[in-house]
Coordinates of C-alpha atoms and ligand atoms in Angstrom, one line a residue:
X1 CA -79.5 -46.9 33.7
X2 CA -82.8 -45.0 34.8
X3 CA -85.0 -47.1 32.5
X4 CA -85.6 -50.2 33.6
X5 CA -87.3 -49.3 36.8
X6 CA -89.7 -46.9 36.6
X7 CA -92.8 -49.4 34.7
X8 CA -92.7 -51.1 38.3
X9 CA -93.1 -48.0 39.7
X10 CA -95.4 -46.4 37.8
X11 CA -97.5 -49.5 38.8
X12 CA -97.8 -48.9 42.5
X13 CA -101.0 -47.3 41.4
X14 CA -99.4 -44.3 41.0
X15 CA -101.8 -41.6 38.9
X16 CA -98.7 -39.8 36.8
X17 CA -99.2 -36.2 36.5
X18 CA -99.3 -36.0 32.9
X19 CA -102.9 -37.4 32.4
X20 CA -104.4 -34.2 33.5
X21 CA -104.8 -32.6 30.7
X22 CA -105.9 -33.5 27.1
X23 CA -103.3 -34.7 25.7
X24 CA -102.2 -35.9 21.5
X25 CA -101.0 -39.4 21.5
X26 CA -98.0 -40.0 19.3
X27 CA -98.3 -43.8 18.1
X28 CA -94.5 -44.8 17.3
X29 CA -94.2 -47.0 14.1
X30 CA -90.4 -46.0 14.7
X31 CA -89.7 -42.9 12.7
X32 CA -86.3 -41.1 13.7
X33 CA -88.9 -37.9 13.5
X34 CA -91.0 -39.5 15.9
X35 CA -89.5 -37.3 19.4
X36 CA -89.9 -34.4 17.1
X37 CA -93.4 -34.4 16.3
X38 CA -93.8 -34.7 20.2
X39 CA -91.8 -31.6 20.3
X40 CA -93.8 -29.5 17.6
X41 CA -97.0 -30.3 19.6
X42 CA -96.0 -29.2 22.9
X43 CA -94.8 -25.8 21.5
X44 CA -98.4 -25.0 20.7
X45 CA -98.6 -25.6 24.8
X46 CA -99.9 -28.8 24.3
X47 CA -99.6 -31.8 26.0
X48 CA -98.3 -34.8 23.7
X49 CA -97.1 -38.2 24.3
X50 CA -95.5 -41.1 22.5
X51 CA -96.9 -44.3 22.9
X52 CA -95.9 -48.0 21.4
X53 CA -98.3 -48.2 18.0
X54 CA -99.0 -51.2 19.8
X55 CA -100.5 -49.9 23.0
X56 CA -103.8 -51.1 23.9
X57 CA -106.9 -49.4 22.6
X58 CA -108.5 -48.1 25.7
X59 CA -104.7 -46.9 27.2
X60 CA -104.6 -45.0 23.7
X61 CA -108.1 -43.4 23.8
X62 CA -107.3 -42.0 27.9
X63 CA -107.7 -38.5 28.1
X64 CA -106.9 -38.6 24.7
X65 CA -108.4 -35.4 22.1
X66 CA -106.0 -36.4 19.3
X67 CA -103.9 -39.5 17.8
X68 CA -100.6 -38.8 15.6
X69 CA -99.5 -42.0 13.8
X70 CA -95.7 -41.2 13.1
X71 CA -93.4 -42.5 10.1
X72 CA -92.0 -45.6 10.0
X73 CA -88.8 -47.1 8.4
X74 CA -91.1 -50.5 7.3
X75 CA -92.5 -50.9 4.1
X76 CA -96.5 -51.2 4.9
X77 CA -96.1 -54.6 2.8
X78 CA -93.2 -56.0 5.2
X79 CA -94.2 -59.4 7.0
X80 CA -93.3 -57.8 10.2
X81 CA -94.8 -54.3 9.5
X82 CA -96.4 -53.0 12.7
X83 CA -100.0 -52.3 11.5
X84 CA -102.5 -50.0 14.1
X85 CA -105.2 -51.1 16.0
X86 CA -108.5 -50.2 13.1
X87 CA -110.2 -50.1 16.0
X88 CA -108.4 -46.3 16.7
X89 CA -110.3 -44.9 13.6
X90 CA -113.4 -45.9 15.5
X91 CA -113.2 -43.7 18.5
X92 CA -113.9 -40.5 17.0
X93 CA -111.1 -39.1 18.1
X94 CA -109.3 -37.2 15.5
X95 CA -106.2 -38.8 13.6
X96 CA -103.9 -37.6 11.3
X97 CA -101.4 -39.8 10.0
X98 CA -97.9 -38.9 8.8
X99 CA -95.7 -40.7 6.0
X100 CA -96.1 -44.4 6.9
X101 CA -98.7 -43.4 9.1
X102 CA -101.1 -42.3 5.9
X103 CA -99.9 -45.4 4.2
X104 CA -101.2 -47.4 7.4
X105 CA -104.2 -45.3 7.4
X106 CA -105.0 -45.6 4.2
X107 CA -104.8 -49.4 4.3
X108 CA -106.5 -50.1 6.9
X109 CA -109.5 -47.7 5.8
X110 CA -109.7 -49.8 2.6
X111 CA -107.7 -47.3 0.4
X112 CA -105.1 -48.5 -2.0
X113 CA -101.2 -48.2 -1.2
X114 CA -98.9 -49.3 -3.7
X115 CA -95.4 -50.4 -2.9
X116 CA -92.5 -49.2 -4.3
X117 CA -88.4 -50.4 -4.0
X118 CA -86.9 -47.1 -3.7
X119 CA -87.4 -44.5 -1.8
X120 CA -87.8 -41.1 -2.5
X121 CA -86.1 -39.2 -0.2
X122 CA -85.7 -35.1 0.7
X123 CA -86.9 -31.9 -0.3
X124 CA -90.1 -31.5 -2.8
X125 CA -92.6 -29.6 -4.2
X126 CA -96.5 -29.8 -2.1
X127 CA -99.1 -28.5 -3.4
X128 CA -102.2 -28.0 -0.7
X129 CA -106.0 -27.8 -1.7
X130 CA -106.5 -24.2 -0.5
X131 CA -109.5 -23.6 1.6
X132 CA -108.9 -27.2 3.5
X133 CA -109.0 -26.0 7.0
X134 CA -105.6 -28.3 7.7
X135 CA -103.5 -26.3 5.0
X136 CA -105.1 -22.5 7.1
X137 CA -102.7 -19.8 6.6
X138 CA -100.5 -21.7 4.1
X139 CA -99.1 -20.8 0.5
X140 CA -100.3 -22.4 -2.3
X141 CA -97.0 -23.9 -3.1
X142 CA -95.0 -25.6 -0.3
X143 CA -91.1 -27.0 0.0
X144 CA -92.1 -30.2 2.3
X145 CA -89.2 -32.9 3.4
X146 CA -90.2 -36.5 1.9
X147 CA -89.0 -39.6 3.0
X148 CA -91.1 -42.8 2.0
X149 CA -91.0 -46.0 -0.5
X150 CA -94.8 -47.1 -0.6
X151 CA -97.1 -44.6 -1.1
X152 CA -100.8 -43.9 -1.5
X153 CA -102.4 -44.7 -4.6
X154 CA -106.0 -44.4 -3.7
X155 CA -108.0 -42.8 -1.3
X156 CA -110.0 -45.2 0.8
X157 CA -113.8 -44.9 0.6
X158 CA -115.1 -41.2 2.0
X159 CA -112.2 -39.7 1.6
X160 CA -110.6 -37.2 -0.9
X161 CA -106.7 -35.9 -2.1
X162 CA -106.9 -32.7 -0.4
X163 CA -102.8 -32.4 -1.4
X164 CA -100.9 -33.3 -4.3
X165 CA -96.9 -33.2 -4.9
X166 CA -95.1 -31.4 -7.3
X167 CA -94.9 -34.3 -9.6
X168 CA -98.7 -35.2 -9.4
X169 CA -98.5 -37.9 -6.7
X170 CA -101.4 -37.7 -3.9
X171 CA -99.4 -36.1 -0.7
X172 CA -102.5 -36.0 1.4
X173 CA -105.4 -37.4 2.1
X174 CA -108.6 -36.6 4.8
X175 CA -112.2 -37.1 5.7
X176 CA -113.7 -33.9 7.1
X177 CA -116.5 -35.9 8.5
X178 CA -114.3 -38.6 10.3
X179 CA -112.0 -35.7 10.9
X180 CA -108.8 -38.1 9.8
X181 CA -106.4 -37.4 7.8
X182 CA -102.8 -38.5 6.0
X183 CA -99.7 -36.8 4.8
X184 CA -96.7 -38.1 3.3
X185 CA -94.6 -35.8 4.1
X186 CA -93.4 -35.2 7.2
X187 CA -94.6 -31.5 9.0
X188 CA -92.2 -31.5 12.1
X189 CA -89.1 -31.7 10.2
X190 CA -87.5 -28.3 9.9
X191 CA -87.3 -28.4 6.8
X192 CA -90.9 -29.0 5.8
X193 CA -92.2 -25.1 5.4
X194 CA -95.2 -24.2 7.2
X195 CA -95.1 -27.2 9.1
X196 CA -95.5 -25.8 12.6
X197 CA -98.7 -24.4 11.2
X198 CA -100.1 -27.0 10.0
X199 CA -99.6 -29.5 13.1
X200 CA -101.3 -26.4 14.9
X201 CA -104.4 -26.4 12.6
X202 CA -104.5 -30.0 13.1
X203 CA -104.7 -29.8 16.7
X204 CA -106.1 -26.4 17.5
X205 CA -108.5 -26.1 14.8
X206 CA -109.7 -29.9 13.7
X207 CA -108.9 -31.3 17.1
X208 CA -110.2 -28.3 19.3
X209 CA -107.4 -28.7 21.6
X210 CA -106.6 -25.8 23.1
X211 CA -103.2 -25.8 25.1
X212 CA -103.1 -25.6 29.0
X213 CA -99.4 -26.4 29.8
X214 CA -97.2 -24.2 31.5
X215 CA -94.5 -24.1 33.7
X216 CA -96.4 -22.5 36.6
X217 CA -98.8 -25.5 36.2
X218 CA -96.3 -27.8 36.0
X219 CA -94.5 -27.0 38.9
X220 CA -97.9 -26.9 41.0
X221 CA -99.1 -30.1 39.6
X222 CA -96.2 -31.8 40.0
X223 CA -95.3 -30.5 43.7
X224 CA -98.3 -31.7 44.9
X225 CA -98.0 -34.8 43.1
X226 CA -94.9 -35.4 44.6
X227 CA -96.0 -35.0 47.9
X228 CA -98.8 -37.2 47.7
X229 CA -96.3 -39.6 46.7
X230 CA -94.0 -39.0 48.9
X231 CA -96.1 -38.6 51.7
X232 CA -93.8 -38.6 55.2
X233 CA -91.0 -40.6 53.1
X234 CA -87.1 -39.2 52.9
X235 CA -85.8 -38.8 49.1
X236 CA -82.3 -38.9 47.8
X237 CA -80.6 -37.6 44.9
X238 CA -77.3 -36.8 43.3
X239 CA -76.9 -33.2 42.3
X240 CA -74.1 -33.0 39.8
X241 CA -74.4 -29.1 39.1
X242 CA -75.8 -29.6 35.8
X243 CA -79.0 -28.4 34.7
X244 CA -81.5 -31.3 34.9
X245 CA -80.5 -32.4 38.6
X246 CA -80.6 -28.9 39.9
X247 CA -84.0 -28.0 38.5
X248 CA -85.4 -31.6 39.8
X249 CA -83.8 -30.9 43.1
X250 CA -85.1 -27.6 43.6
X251 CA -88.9 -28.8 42.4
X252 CA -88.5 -31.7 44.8
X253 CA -86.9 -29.0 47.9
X254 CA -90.4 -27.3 47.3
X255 CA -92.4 -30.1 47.4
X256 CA -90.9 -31.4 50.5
X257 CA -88.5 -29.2 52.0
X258 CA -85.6 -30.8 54.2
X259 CA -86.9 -34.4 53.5
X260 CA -84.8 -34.3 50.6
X261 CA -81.3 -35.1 50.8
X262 CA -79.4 -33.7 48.2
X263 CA -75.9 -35.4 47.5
X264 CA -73.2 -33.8 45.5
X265 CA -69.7 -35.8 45.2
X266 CA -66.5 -34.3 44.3
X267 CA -64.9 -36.8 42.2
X268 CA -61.8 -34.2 41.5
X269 CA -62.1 -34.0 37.9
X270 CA -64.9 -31.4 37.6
X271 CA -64.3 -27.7 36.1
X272 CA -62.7 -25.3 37.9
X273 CA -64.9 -23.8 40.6
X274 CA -68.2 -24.2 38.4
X275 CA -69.8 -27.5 39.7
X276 CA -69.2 -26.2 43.2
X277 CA -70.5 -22.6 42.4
X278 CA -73.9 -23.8 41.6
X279 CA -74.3 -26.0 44.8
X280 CA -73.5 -22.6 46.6
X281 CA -75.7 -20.9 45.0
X282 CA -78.6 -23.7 45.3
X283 CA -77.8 -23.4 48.9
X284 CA -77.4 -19.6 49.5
X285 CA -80.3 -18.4 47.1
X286 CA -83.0 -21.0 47.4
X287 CA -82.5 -22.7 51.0
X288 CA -81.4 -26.1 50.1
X289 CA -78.8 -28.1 51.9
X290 CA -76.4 -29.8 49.9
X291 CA -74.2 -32.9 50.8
X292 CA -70.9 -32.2 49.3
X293 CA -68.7 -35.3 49.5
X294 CA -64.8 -34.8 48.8
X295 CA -64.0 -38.2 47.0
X296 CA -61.1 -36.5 44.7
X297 CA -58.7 -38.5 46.2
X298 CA -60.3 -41.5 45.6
X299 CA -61.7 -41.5 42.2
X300 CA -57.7 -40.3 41.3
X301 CA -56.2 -43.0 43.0
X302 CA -58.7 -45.5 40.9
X303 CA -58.0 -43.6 37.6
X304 CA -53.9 -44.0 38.4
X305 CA -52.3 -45.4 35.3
X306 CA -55.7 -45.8 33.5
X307 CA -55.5 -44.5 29.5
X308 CA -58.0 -46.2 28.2
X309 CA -61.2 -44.3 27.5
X310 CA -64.0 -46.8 28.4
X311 CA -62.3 -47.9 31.3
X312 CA -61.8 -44.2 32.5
X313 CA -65.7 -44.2 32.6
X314 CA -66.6 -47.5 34.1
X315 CA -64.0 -46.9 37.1
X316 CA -65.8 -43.3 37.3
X317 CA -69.0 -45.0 37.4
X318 CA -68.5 -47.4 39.8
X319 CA -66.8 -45.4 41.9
X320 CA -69.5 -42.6 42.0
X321 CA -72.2 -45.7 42.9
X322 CA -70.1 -46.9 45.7
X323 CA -69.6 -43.5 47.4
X324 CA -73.6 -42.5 46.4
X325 CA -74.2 -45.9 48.2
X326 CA -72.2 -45.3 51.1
X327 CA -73.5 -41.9 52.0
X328 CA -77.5 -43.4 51.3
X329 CA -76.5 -45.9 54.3
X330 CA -75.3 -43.4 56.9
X331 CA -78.4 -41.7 55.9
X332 CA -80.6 -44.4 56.9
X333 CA -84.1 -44.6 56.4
X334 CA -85.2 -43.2 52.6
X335 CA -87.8 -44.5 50.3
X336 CA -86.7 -42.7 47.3
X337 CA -84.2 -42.1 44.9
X338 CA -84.4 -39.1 42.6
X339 CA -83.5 -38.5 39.0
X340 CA -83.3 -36.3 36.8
X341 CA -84.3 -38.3 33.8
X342 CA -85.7 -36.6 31.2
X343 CA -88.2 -37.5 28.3
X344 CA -86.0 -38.3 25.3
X345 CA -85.1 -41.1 27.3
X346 CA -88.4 -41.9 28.2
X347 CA -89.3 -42.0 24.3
X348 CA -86.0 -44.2 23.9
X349 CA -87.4 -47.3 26.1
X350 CA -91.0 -46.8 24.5
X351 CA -90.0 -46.6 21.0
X352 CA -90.6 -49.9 18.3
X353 CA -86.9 -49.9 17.8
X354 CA -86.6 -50.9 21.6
X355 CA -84.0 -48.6 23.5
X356 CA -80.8 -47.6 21.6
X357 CA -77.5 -47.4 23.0
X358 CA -77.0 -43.8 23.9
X359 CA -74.9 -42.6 26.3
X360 CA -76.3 -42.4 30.1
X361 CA -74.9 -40.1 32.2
X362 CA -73.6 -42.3 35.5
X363 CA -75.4 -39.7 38.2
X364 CA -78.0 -42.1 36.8
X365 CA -77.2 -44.3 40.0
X366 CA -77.7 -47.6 37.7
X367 CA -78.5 -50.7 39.8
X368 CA -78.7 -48.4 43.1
X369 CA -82.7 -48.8 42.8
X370 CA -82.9 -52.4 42.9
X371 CA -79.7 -53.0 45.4
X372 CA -80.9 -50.8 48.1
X373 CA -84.8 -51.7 47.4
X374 CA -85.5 -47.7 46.6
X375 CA -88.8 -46.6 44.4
X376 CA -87.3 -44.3 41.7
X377 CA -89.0 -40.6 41.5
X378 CA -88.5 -39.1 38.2
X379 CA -89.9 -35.7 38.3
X380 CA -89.0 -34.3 34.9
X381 CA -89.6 -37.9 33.0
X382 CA -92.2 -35.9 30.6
X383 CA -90.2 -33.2 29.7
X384 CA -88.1 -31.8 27.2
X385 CA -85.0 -30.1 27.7
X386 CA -86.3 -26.9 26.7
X387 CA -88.8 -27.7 28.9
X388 CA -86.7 -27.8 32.3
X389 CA -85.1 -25.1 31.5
X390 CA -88.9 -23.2 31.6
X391 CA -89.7 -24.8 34.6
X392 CA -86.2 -24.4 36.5
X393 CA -87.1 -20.3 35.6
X394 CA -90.3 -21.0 37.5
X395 CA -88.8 -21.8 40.1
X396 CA -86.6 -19.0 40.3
X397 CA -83.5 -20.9 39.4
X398 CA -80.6 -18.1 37.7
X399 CA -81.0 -17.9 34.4
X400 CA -76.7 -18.8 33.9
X401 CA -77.4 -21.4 35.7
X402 CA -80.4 -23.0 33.4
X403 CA -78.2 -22.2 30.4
X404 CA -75.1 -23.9 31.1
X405 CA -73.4 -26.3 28.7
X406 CA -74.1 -29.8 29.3
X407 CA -70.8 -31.1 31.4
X408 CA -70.2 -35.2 30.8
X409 CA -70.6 -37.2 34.3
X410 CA -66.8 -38.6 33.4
X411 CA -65.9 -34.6 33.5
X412 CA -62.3 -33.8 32.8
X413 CA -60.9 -37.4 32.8
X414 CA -62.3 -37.9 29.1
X415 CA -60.8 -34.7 28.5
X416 CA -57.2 -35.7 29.3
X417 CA -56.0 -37.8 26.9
X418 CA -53.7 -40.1 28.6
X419 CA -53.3 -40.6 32.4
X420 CA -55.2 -38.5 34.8
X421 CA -53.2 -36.8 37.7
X422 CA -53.5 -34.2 39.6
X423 CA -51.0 -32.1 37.7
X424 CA -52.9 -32.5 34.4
X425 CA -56.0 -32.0 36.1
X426 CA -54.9 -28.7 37.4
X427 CA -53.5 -27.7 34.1
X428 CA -56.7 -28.5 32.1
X429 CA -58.7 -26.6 34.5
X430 CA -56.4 -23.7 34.4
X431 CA -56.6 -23.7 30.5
X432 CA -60.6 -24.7 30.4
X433 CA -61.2 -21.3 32.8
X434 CA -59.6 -18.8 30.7
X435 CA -61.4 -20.4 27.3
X436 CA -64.9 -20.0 28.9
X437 CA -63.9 -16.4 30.6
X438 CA -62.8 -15.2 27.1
X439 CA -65.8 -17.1 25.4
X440 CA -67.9 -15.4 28.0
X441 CA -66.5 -12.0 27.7
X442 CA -66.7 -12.1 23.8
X443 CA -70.7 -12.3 24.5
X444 CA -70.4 -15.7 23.0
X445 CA -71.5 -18.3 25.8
X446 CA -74.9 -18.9 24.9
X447 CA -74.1 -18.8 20.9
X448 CA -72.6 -21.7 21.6
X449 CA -73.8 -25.8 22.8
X450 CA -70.8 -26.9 24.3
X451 CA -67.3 -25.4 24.8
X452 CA -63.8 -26.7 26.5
X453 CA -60.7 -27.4 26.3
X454 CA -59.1 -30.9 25.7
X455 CA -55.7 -31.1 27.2
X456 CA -52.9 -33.8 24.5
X457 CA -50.9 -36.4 25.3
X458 CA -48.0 -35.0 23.3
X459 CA -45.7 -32.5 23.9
X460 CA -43.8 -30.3 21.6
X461 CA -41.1 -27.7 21.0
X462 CA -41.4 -23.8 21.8
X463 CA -39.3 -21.1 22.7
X464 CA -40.1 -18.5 25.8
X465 CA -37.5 -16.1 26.2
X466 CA -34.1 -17.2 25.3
X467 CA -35.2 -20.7 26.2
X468 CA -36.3 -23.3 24.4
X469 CA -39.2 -25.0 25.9
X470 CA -40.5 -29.0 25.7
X471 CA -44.4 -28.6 26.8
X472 CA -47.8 -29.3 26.5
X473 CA -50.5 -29.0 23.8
X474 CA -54.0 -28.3 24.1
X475 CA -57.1 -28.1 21.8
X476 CA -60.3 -25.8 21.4
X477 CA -63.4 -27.1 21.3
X478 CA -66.6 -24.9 20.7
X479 CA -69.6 -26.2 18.7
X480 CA -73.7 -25.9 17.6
X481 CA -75.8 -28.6 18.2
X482 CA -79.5 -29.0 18.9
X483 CA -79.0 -32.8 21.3
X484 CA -75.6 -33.8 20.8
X485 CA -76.4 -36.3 18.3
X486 CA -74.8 -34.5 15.5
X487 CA -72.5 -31.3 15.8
X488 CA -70.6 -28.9 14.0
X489 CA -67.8 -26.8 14.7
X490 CA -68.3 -23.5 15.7
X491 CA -66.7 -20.6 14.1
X492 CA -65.1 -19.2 16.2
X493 CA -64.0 -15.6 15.7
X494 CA -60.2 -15.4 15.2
X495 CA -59.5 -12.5 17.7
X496 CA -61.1 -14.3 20.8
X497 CA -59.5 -17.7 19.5
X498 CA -55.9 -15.1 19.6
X499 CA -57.1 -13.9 23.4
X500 CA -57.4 -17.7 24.4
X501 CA -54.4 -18.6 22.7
X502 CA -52.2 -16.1 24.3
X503 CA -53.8 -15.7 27.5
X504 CA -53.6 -20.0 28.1
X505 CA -49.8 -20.1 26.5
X506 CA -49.2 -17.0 28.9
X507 CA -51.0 -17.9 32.0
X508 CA -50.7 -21.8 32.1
X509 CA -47.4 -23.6 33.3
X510 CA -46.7 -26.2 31.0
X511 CA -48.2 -25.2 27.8
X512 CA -46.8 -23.7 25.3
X513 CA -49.5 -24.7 22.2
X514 CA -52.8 -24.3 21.6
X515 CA -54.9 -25.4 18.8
X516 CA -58.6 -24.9 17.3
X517 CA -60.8 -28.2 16.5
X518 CA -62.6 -28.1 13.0
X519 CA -64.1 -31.7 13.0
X520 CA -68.2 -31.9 13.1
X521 CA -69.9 -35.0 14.7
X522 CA -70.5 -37.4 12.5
X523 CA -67.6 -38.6 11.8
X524 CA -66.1 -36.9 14.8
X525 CA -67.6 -37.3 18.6
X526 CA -67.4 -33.9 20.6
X527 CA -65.3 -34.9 23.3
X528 CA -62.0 -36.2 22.5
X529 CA -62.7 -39.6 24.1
Ligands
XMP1 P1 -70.0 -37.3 22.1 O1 -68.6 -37.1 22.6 O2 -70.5 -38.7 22.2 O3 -70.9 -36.5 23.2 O4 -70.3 -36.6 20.8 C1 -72.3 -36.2 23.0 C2 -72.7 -35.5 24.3 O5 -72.7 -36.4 25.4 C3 -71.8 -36.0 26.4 N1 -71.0 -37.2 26.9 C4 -71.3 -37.7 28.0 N2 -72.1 -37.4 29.1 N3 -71.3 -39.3 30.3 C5 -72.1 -38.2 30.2 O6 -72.8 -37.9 31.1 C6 -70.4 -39.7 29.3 O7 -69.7 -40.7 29.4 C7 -70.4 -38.9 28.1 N4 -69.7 -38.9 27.0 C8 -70.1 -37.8 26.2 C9 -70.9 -35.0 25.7 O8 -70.3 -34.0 26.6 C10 -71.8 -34.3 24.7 O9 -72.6 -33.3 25.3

């Protein structure tokens, strides 16, 4: 996994690029809204980052114009509550504080917070005082997303309710003169209206932050960065086709031209054509040269016989390592390893909760770094996905390229259920090309977060011609999604699901059935396996 490594580093007294501008600090207390308010502040094009609520004072205060302090899932009365540093409200640096954030503001300011055992939970009823310059250009009347148990009972000394709830309750709390202030509600959730607005009047207004981030600075900051870095060094990387390696390899081409050595293995159960129509393109349009190894053979001889899903991706895994590994050594002679880690994952291994157990794509070369003594370069480490996709337009990357669906590293082994030959392989592609062609065609691509086709281990009765036929079935899969977390099915119109349905039936040997998922994720996973 890409995690462990880059702390050691980051160390090498390495200045990372991201200090160069005035940033918000997001001190975690272990909210799951916690990325989000990171998000909401870098759409005003400003620079935001999430730091441990435990992170020492004068780390906090760096280049620092404003301090978030996010929910929490504690009570504020828990033995083991994590409790700020007072010593932040002394910097005069501006502070708002959000759900168990107020409640920690509030107690450590000498208000009163009383504790509750349930918590109260969803939409409610806000009611702002108008004329505060925090609730600028907002109704009177607000539908805001709650989701606390303790919750403020009284003001600490100097400052005022400024908010109340539907139901009478204080909702917010500030000092104009300290410039700090609380809300128990939380304003990046969707669902909290006028919540956009009011993080902007928080940092634009109160804060004075005015937002310097764009992709054109980015990509100059950080190719110069990276070439200070770098200096005469060689860098690896794999490209898999998707977007986060290709945007990191292109920065990383412009930074330092043929000194990077892109790598791009074939492990035969990628997408018809598309994985090796990007690396031509990468090559033909921007002038990089790609490394394409043809280990199909290989990876299907060590998935022969192999159903089980887990073991599908650790074979996958290792195997991509040990051809990665081979093709570093007849390299010779590099100092780097690229990846394109992005910053969710980066918020993961910072977070209270300690990293969870998502799933890590295995072109994260895990245990390469370490093995082969290589310094890990992480390029895109403080950005969103959203994000990449700006920058990877920057750089003059095609825009089909930037939007493609997100492609799992096991590819089209956890998408035949069952064993994975060559045969099945060819017939999933087959069936996988005309679904995207026809979900293309239908004007539908970019509607949609992910889309494929799942080919069955089960066969069943049909009838072409006169003949009765004994064949395969496959299923649909289209759906929304904003990170893959969570999902739902996407309705999908019936006369493109009829044009997929008869052209796969028609133009695939060996199916003769084809079927539409429903399920959402929870309880369902989007891939099959
Ligand atoms: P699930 O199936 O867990 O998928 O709902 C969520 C997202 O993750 C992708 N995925 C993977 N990506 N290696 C990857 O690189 C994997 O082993 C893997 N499994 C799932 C999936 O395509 C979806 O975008």
């Amino acid at each position: 996994m890409a995690l462990g490594a880059p702390t050691s580093v980051q160390g090498r007294g390495h200045k990372s690029r991201e200090h160069s501008h005035t940033r918000v600090a997001i001190l975690d207390f272990g909210s799951q809204y916690t990325h989000l308010i990171a998000r909401r502040i870098r759409e005003l094009g400003v620079f935001s980052e999430v730091l441990r609520y435990d992170t020492p004072l004068a780390q906090i205060a760096a280049n620092t114009g404003a301090i978030v302090l996010s929910g929490g899932p504690s009570s504020i009365y828990a033995d083991d509550a994590p409790k700020p540093d007072p010593g932040i409200f002394e910097l005069g640096i501006p502070v708002l504080g959000i759900c168990y954030g107020m409640q920690a503001t509030a107690q450590a300011l000498g208000g009163g917070v009383s504790r509750s055992d349930t918590r109260e939970y969803g939409p409610m009823g806000f009611a702002p005082n108008s004329g505060h310059p925090l609730f600028d250009g907002l109704s009177d009347n607000l539908q805001v997303w709650m989701s606390h148990g303790d919750e403020v009972a009284s003001p600490p000394p100097g400052f005022e309710v400024i908010g109340r709830s539907s139901d009478g309750k204080i909702a917010a709390i500030g000092s104009d003169e300290r410039c700090i202030y609380g809300l128990q509600f939380h304003p990046e959730v969707i669902h909290t209206e006028g919540g956009g607005r009011l993080l902007e009047n928080f940092v634009r207004q109160l804060s004075r932050i005015e937002g310097s981030w764009t992709p054109r600075s980015f990509v100059d900051e950080t190719v110069e960065d990276i070439r200070n870095r770098v200096g005469d060094s060689r860098v690896i990387c794999a490209l898999s086709g998707g977007v986060d390696s290709s945007v990191m390899a292109v920065l990383i081409h412009k930074a330092i031209g043929d000194r990077l050595i892109p790598i791009f293995v074939d492990n035969g159960v990628l997408r018809k054509g598309e994985e090796l129509d990007v690396i031509d393109r990468l090559r033909d349009r921007l002038g990089i040269t790609i490394s394409v190894v043809d280990a199909a053979n290989r990876f299907l001889a060590a998935l022969s016989g192999v159903i089980d899903p887990e073991r599908k991706r650790k074979i996958i895994g290792h195997e991509f390592i040990r051809v990665f590994e081979e093709e570093a050594c007849r390299e010779g002679d590099i100092r780097f390893l690229a990846q394109g880690t992005l910053y969710p994952d980066v918020i993961e291994s910072v977070s209270v909760k300690g990293p969870s157990a998502t799933i890590k794509s295995h072109h994260n070369v895990g245990g390469l770094p370490e093995r082969m003594d290589l310094e890990l370069l992480e390029p895109l480490r403080m950005l969103f996905k959203d994000e990449v996709r700006k920058v990877g337009a920057e750089l003059g990357i095609d825009a089909d390229i930037l939007g493609r669906h997100p492609f799992p590293g096991p590819g089209l082994a956890i998408r035949i259920l069952g064993e994975v030959t060559k045969e099945r392989v060819a017939m999933l592609q087959e069936a996988d090309a005309i679904a995207l062609e026809e979900i293309r065609r239908a004007g539908l691509y970019d509607d949609i977060w992910q889309a494929f086709v799942v080919l069955l281990p089960v066969r069943t009765v049909g009838v072409m011609g006169d003949e009765r036929t004994y064949e395969h079935v496959v299923a649909v899969r289209a759906v929304h999604s904003l990170d893959g977390m969570t999902a739902h099915w996407f309705p999908m119109p019936f006369d493109v699901l009829e044009r997929i349905s008869a052209r796969i039936i028609n133009e695939v040997r060996g199916v003769n059935r084809v079927c539409y998922d429903i399920s959402s994720k929870p309880p369902s996973t989007i891939e099959w396996e």
